[in-house]
Tab-separated table of C-alpha atoms in Angstrom:
chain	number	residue	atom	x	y	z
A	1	UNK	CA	0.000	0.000	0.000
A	2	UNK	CA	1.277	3.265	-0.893
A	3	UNK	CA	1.943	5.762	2.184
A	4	UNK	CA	0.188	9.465	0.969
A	5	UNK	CA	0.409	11.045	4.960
A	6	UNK	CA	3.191	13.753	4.742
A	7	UNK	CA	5.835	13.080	7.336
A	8	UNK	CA	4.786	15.165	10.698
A	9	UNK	CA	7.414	17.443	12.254
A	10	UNK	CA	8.935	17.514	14.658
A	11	UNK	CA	11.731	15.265	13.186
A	12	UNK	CA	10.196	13.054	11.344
A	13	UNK	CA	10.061	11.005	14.490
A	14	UNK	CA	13.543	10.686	15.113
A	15	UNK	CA	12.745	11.491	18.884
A	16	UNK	CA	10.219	9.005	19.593
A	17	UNK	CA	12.886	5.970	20.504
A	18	UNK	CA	13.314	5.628	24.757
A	19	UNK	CA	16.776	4.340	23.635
A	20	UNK	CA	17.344	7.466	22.092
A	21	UNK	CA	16.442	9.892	24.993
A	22	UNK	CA	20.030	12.063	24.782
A	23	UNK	CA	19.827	12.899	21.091
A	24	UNK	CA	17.401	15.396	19.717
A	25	UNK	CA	15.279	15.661	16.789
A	26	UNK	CA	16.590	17.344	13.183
A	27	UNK	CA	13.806	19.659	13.194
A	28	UNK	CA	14.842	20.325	16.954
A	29	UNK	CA	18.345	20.827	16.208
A	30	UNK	CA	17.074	22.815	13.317
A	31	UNK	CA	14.964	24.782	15.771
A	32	UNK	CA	17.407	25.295	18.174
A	33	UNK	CA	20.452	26.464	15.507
A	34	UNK	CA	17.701	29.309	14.362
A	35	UNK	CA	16.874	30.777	17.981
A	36	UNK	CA	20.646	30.830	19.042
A	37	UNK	CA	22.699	32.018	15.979
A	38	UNK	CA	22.985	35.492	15.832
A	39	UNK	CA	23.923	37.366	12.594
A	40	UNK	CA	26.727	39.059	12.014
A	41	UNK	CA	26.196	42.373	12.537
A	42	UNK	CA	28.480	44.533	10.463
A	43	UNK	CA	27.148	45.579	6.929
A	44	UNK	CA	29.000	47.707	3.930
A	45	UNK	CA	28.426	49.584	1.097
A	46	UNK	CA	28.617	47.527	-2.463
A	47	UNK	CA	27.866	48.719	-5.555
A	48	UNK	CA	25.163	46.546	-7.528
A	49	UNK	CA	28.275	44.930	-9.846
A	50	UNK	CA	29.735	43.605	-7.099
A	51	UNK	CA	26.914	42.707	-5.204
A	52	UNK	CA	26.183	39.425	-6.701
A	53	UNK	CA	26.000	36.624	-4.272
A	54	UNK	CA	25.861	38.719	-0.574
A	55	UNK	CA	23.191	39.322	1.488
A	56	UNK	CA	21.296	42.268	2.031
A	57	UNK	CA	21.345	43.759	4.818
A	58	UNK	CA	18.630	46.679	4.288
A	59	UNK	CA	15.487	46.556	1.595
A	60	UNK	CA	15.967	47.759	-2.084
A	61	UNK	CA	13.355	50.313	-2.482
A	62	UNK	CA	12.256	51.746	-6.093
A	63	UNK	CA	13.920	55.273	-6.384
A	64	UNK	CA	11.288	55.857	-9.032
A	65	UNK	CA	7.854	54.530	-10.995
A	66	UNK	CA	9.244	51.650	-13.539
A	67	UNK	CA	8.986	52.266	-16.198
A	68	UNK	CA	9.766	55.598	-15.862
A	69	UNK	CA	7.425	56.763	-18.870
A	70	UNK	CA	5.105	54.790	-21.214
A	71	UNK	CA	6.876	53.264	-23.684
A	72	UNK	CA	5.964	50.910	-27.079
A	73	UNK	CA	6.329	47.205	-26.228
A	74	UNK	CA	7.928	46.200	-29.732
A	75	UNK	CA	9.129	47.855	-33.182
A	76	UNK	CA	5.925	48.955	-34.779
A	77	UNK	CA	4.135	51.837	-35.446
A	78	UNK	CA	2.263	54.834	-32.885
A	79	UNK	CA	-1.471	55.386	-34.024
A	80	UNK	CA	-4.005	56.827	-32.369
A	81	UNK	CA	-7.736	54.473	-32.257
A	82	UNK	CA	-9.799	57.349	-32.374
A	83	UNK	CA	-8.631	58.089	-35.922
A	84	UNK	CA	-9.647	55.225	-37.393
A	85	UNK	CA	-12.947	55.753	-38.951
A	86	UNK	CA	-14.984	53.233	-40.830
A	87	UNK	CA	-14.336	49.443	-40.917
A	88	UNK	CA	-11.004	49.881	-42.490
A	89	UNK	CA	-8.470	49.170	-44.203
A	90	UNK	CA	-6.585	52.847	-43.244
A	91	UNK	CA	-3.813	53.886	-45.154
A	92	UNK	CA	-1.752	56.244	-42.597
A	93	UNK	CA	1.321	58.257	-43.673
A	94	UNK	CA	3.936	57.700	-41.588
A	95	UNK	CA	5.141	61.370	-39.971
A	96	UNK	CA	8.182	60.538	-37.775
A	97	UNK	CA	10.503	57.824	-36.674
A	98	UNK	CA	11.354	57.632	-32.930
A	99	UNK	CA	14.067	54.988	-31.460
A	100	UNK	CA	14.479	53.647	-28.314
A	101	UNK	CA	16.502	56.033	-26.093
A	102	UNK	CA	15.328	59.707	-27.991
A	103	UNK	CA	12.575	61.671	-26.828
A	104	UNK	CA	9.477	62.800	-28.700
A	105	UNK	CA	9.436	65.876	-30.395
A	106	UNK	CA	6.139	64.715	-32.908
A	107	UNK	CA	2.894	64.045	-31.431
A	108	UNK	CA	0.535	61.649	-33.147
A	109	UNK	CA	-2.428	63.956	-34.638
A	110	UNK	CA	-5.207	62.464	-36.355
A	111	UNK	CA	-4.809	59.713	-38.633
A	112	UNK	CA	-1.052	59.581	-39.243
A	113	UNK	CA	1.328	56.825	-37.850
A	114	UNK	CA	4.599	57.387	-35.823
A	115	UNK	CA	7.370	54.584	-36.402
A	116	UNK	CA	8.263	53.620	-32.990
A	117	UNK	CA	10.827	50.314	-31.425
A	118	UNK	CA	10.749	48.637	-28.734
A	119	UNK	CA	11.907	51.098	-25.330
A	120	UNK	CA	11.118	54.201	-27.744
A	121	UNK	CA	8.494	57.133	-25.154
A	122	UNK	CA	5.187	56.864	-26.479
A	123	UNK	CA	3.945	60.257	-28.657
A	124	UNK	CA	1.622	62.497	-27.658
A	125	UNK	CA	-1.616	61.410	-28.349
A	126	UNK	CA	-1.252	58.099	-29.903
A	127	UNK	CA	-2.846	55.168	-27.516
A	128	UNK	CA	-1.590	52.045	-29.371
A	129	UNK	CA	1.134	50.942	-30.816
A	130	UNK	CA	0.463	47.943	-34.121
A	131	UNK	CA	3.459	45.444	-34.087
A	132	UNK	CA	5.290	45.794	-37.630
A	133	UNK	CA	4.157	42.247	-38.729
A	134	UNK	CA	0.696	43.302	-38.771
A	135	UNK	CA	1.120	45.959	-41.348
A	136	UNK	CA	2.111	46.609	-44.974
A	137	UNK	CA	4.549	49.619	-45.900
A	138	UNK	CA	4.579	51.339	-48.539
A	139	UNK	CA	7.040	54.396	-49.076
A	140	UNK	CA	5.980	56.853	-46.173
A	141	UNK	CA	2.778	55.188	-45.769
A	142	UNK	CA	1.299	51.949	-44.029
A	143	UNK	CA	-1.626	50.197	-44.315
A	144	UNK	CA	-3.376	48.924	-41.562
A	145	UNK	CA	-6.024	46.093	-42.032
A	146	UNK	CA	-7.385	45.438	-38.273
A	147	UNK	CA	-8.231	47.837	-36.100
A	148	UNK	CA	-5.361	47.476	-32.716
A	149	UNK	CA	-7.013	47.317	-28.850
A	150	UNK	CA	-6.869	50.646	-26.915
A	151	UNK	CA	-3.255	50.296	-25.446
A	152	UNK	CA	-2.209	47.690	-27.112
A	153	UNK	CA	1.223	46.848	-27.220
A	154	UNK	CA	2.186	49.974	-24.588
A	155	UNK	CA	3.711	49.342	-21.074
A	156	UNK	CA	2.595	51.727	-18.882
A	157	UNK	CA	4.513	53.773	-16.666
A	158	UNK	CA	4.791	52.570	-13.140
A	159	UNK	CA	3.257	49.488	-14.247
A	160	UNK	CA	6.515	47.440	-12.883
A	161	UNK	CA	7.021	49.140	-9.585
A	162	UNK	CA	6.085	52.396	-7.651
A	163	UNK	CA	7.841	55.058	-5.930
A	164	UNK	CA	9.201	54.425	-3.149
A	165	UNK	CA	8.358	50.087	-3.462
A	166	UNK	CA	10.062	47.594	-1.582
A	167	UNK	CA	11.464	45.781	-3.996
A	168	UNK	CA	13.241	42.891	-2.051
A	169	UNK	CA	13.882	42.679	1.558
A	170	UNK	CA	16.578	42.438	3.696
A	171	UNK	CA	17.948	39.070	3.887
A	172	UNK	CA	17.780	37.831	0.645
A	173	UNK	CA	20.182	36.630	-1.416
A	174	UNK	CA	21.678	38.546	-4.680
A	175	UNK	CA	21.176	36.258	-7.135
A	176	UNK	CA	20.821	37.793	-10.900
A	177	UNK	CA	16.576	38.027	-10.620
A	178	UNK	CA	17.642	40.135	-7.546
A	179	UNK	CA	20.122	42.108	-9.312
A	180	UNK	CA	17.968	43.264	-12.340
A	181	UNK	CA	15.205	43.978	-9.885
A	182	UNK	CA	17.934	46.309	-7.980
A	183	UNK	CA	18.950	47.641	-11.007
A	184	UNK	CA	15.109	48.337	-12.588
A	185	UNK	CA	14.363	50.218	-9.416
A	186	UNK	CA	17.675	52.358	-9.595
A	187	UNK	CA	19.729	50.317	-6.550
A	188	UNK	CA	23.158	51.170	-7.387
A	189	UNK	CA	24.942	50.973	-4.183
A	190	UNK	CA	23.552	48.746	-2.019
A	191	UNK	CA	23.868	47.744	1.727
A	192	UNK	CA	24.934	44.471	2.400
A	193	UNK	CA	26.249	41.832	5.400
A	194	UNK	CA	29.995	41.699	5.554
A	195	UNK	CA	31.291	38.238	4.492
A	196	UNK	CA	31.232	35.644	6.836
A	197	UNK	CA	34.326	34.800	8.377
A	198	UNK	CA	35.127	31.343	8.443
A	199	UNK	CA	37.414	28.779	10.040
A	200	UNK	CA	38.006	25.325	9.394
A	201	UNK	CA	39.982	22.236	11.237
A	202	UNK	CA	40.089	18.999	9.518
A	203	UNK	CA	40.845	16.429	12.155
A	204	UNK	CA	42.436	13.135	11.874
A	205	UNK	CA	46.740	11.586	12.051
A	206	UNK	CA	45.564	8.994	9.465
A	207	UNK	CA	44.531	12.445	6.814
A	208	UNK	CA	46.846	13.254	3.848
A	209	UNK	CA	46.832	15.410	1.126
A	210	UNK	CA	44.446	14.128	-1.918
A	211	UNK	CA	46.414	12.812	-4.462
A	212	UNK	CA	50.131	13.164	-2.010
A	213	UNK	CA	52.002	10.309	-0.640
A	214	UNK	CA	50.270	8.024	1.877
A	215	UNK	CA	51.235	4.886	3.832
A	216	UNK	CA	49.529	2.035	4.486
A	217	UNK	CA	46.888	2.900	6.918
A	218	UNK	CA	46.948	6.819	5.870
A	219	UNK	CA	43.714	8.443	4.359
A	220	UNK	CA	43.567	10.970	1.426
A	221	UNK	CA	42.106	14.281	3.131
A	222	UNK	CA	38.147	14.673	1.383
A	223	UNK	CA	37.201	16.666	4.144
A	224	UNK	CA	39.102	19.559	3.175
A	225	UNK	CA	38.094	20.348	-0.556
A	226	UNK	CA	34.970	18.938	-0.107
A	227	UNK	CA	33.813	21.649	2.532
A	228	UNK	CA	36.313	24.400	1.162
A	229	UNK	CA	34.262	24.036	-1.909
A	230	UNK	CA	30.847	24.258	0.205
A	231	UNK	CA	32.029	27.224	1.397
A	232	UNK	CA	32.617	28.832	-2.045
A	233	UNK	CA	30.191	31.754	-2.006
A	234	UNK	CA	30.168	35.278	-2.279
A	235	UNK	CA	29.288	35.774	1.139
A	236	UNK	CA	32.077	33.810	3.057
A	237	UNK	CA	35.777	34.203	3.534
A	238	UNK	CA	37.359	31.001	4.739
A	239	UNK	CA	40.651	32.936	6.926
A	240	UNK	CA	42.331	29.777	8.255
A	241	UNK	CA	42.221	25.838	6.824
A	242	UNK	CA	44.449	23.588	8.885
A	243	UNK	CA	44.855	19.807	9.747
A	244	UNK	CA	44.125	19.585	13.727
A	245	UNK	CA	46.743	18.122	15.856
A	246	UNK	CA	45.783	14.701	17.243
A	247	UNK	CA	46.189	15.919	20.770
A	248	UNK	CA	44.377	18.029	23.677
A	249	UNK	CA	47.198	20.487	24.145
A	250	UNK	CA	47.402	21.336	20.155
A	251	UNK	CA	44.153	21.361	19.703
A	252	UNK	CA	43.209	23.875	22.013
A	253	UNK	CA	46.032	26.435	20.657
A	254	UNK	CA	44.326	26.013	17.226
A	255	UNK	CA	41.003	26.263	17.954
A	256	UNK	CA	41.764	29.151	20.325
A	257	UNK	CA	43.416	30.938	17.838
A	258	UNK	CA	40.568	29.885	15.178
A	259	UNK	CA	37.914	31.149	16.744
A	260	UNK	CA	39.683	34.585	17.767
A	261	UNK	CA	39.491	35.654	14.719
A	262	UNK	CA	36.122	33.793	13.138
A	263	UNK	CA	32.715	34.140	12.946
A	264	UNK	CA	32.458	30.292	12.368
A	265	UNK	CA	34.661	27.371	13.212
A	266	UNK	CA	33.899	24.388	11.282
A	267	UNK	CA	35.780	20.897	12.772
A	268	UNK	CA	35.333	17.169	11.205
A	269	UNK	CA	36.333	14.414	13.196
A	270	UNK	CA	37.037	13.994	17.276
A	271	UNK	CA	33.212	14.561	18.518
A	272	UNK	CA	32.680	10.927	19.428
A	273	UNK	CA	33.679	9.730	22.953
A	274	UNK	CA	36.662	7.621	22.288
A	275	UNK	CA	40.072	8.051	23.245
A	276	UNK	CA	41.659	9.836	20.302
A	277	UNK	CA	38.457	12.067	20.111
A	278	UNK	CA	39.806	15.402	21.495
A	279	UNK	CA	37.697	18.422	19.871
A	280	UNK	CA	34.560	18.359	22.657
A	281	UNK	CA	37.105	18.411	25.215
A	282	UNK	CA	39.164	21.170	23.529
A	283	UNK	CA	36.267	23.128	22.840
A	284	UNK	CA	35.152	22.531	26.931
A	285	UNK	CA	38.614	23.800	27.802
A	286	UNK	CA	38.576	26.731	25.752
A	287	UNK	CA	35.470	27.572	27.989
A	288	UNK	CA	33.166	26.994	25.077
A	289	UNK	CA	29.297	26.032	25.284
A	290	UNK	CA	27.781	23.089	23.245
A	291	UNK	CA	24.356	24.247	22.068
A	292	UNK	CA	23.493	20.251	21.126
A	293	UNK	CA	25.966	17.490	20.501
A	294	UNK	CA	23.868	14.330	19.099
A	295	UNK	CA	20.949	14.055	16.928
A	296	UNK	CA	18.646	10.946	16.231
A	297	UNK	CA	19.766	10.905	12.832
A	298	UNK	CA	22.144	7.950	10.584
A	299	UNK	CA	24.638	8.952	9.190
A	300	UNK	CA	25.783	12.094	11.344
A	301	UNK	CA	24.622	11.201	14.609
A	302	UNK	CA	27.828	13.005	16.580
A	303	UNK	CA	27.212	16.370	15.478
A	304	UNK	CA	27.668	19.506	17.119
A	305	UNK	CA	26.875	23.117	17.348
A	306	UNK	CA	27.881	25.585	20.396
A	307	UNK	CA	30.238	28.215	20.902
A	308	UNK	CA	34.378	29.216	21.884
A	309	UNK	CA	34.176	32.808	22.672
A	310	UNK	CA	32.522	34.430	20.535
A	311	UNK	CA	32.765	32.611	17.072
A	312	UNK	CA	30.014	30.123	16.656
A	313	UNK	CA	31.260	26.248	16.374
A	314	UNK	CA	29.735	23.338	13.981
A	315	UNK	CA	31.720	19.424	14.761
A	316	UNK	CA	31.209	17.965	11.718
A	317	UNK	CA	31.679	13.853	12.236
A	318	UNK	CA	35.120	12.675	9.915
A	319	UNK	CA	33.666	10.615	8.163
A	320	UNK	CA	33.126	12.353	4.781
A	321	UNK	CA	29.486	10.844	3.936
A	322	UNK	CA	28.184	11.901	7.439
A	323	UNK	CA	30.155	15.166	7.685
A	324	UNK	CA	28.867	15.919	3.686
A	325	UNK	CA	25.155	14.645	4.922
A	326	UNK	CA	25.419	16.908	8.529
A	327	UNK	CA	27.204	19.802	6.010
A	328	UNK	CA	24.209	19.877	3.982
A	329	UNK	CA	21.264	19.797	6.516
A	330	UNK	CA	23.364	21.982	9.957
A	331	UNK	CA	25.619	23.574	8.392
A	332	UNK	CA	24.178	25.191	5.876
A	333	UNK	CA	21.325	26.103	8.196
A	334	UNK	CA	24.202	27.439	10.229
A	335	UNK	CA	25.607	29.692	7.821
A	336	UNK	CA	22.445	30.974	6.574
A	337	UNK	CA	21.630	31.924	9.681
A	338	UNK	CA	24.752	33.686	10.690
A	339	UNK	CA	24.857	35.614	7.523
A	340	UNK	CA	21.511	36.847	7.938
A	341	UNK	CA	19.560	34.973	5.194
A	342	UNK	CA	17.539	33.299	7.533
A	343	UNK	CA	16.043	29.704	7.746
A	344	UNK	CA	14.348	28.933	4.386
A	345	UNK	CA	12.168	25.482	4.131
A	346	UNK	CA	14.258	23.062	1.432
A	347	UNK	CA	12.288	19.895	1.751
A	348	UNK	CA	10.013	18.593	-0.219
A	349	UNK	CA	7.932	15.834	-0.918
A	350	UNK	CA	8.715	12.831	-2.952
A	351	UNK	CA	7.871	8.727	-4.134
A	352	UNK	CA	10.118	6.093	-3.533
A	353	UNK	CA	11.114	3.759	-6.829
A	354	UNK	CA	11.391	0.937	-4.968
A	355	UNK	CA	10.877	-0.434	-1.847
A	356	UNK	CA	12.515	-0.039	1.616
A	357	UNK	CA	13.931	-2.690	4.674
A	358	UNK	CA	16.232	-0.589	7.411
A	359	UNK	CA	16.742	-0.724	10.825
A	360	UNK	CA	14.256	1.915	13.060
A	361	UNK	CA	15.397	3.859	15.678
A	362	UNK	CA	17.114	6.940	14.054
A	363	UNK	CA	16.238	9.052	10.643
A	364	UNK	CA	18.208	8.273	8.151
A	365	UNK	CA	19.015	10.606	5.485
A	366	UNK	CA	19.694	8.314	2.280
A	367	UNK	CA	21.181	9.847	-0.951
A	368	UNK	CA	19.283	9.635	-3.682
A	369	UNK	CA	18.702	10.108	-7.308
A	370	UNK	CA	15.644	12.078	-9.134
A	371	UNK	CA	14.218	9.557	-11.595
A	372	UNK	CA	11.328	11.709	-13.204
A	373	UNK	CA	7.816	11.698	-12.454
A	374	UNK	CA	4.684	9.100	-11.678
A	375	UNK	CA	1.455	8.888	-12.987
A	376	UNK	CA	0.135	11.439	-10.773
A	377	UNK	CA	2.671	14.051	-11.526
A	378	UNK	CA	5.108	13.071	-8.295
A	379	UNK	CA	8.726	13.004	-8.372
A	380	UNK	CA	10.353	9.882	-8.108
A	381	UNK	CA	13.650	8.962	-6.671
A	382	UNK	CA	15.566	5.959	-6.984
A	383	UNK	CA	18.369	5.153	-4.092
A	384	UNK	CA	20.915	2.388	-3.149
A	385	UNK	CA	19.677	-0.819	-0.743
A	386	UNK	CA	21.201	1.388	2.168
A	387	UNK	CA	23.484	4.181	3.697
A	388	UNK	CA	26.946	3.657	2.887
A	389	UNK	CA	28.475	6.086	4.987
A	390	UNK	CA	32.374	5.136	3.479
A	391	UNK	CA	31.441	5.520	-0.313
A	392	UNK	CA	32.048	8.734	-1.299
A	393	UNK	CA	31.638	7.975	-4.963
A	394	UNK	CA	27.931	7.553	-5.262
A	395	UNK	CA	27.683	11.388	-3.835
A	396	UNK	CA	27.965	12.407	-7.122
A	397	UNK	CA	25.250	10.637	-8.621
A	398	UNK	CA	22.681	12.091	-5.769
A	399	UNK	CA	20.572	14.967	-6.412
A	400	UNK	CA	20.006	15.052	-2.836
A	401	UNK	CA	18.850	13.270	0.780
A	402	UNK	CA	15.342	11.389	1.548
A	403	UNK	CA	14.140	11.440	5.246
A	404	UNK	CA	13.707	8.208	6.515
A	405	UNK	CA	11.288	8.369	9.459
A	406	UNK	CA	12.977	6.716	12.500
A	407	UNK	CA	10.197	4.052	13.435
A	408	UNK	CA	10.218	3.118	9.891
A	409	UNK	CA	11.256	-0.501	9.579
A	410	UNK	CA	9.539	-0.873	5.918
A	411	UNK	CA	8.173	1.189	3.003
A	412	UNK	CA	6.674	0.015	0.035
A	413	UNK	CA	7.342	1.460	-3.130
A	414	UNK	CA	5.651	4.736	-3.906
A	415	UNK	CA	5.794	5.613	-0.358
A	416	UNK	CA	6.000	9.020	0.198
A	417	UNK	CA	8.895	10.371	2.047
A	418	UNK	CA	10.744	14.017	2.205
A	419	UNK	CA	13.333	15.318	-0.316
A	420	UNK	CA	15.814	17.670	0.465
A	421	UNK	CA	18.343	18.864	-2.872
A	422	UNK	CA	22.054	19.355	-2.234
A	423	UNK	CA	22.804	22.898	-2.315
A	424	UNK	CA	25.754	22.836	-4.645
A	425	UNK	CA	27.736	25.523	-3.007
């Protein structure tokens, strides 16, 4: 049988196990990231070329009606309605030419024609302007077989935006449909958040440069170029990438001197309980708070969010699947919130291709595949047999993660289940 109930919130039940009593909720943690982050505060001055990508930090108002006059649609010719008398056809001679960009020095007067493109200020008493397909020239005359609809082909001024409109609000992101909307209402400089200053500590004695030397049981580093190019935006400066010392005492010295200077320090690795995992007790010496540090989630369960100082800290887990999965769904959030764009809802609802046996108990965020649509219109996603939190490669064939609710054990195919699309950078 085919499930149609959307998955409730909070957390798609991820905080319904007694065995799971310590860990929260995603939609918790997701909760609790948005009431504790504050944004950064400090804005500047950018002018709208270089504004592309940053946050604003105050609203875009219209400095003017847009358009700014009324103005012919397409190349054709002025007329004026009232001039046509009879049931046509009108021949009209044509009395002036006016291109986009020149004012209007000839009003239309009667029965005469104005030749007009697109952009060009409407004459004086024409009301209509008839698209050049839809007559015949002939010399200095046209002839007109159908009579045009008052306005026709005319954009009106202030038909686009008012005086004075808020165009976009603060908060958004300046993407290019925000940046011709700045530019139509006559933004040039606009205010924005400063970039967000980030940190980030790649844990692990096993890590080594992609691609460099390794020994036996050495590790190339993914962690580091796959969040450095997460972070790639407009609106974030990564100021410090290092590989954390596997110890207490170095640890502390480079978080310390991390998250002097950042808004956000971003760790992988080390937030588990075991012996070599020193970043929660680093972070506890440095004085820092832990906001949470476990949700009911597979794979990612470890992760972290709190604070050293005053820069806000995310523990990613090391493994790359779980700290790519966590990445996508925290930290994200995280960074969002910090740079003032605010929480925006990214899931959405989807149908399994196949069928699904797992183990209950936590939510488990499966990468999957978009595989078109069903017979009633509903994306379908196709997936692998489980969560493979080691194999990196089949990342990039997912479009993005399903939500697998916790007390799940089985879903039949066509079930429907949440969708949530990687964010590519």
């Amino acid at each position: 049988m085919t499930i149609h109930q959307a998955i409730a919130s909070p957390g798609c039940g991820c905080d319904s196990q007694d065995m799971l009593h310590a860990l929260i909720s995603i939609d918790e943690a997701l909760a609790r990231i948005a009431g504790y982050v504050v944004s950064v505060g400090r804005t500047e001055a950018l002018s709208l070329d270089h504004a592309f990508g940053r946050i604003l930090a105050q609203p875009v108002r219209s400095r003017s009606i847009a358009p700014a006059f009324d103005n012919a649609a397409m190349d054709g010719y002025a007329i004026a309605t009232s001039a046509l008398t009879g049931v046509g056809p009108w021949v009209l001679p044509v009395v002036a030419r006016v291109p986009a960009g020149q004012a209007v020095t000839t009003p239309v007067a009667g029965a005469v024609a104005v030749r007009i493109f697109t952009g060009a200020p409407i004459p004086d008493g024409a009301d209509a302007v008839v698209m050049q397909e839809e007559v015949l020239r002939d010399g200095d005359v046209i002839h007109l077989s159908r009579r045009p609809e008052l306005g026709k082909n005319i954009r009106r001024a202030g038909s686009d935006m008012a005086s004075g409109a808020t165009v976009l609000d603060k908060g958004q992101r300046l993407g290019p449909r925000e940046i011709a909307a700045c530019a139509a209402a006559g933004a040039g400089i606009l205010r924005v958040r400063r970039k967000l200053r980030v940190a980030l500590l790649v844990t692990g004695d096993e890590v080594r440069r992609a691609g460099g030397p390794r020994e036996a049981a050495q590790i190339w580093d993914v962690n580091t170029p796959m969040l450095t190019a997460s972070l790639a935006t407009a609106d974030v400066d990564i100021i410090a990438s290092d590989h954390g010392a596997d110890n207490l005492a170095g640890l502390v010295r480079q978080l310390g001197d991390m998250a002097a200077r950042a808004d956000l320090v971003i760790t992988t690795g080390g937030i588990s309980v075991g012996e070599e995992d020193h970043v929660k007790p680093a972070v506890t010496a440095l004085g820092g708070e832990t906001l949470f540090s476990g949700v009911a989630i597979k794979p990612g369960k470890p992760v972290s969010v709190g604070r050293i100082g005053k820069a806000h800290w995310l523990g990613l887990p090391g493994n790359p699947v779980s700290a790519f999965v966590t990445w996508q769904v925290f930290g994200l959030a995280l960074v969002r919130a910090l740079s003032g764009e605010g929480l925006a809802a990214t899931r959405r609802h989807v149908v399994t291709a196949g069928p699904i046996r797992r183990k209950p108990g936590r939510c488990e965020l499966r990468p999957a595949t978009l595989a078109g649509f069903d017979a009633h219109g509903r994306e379908i996603v196709g997936f692998e047999d489980a969560t493979h939190s080691a194999r990196v490669g089949l990342l990039s064939a997912a479009d993005g993660l399903i939500f697998l609710p916790a007390d799940a054990e089985s879903l039949p195919a066509g079930a429907l289940v949440e969708f949530q699309p990687f964010c590519q950078s």
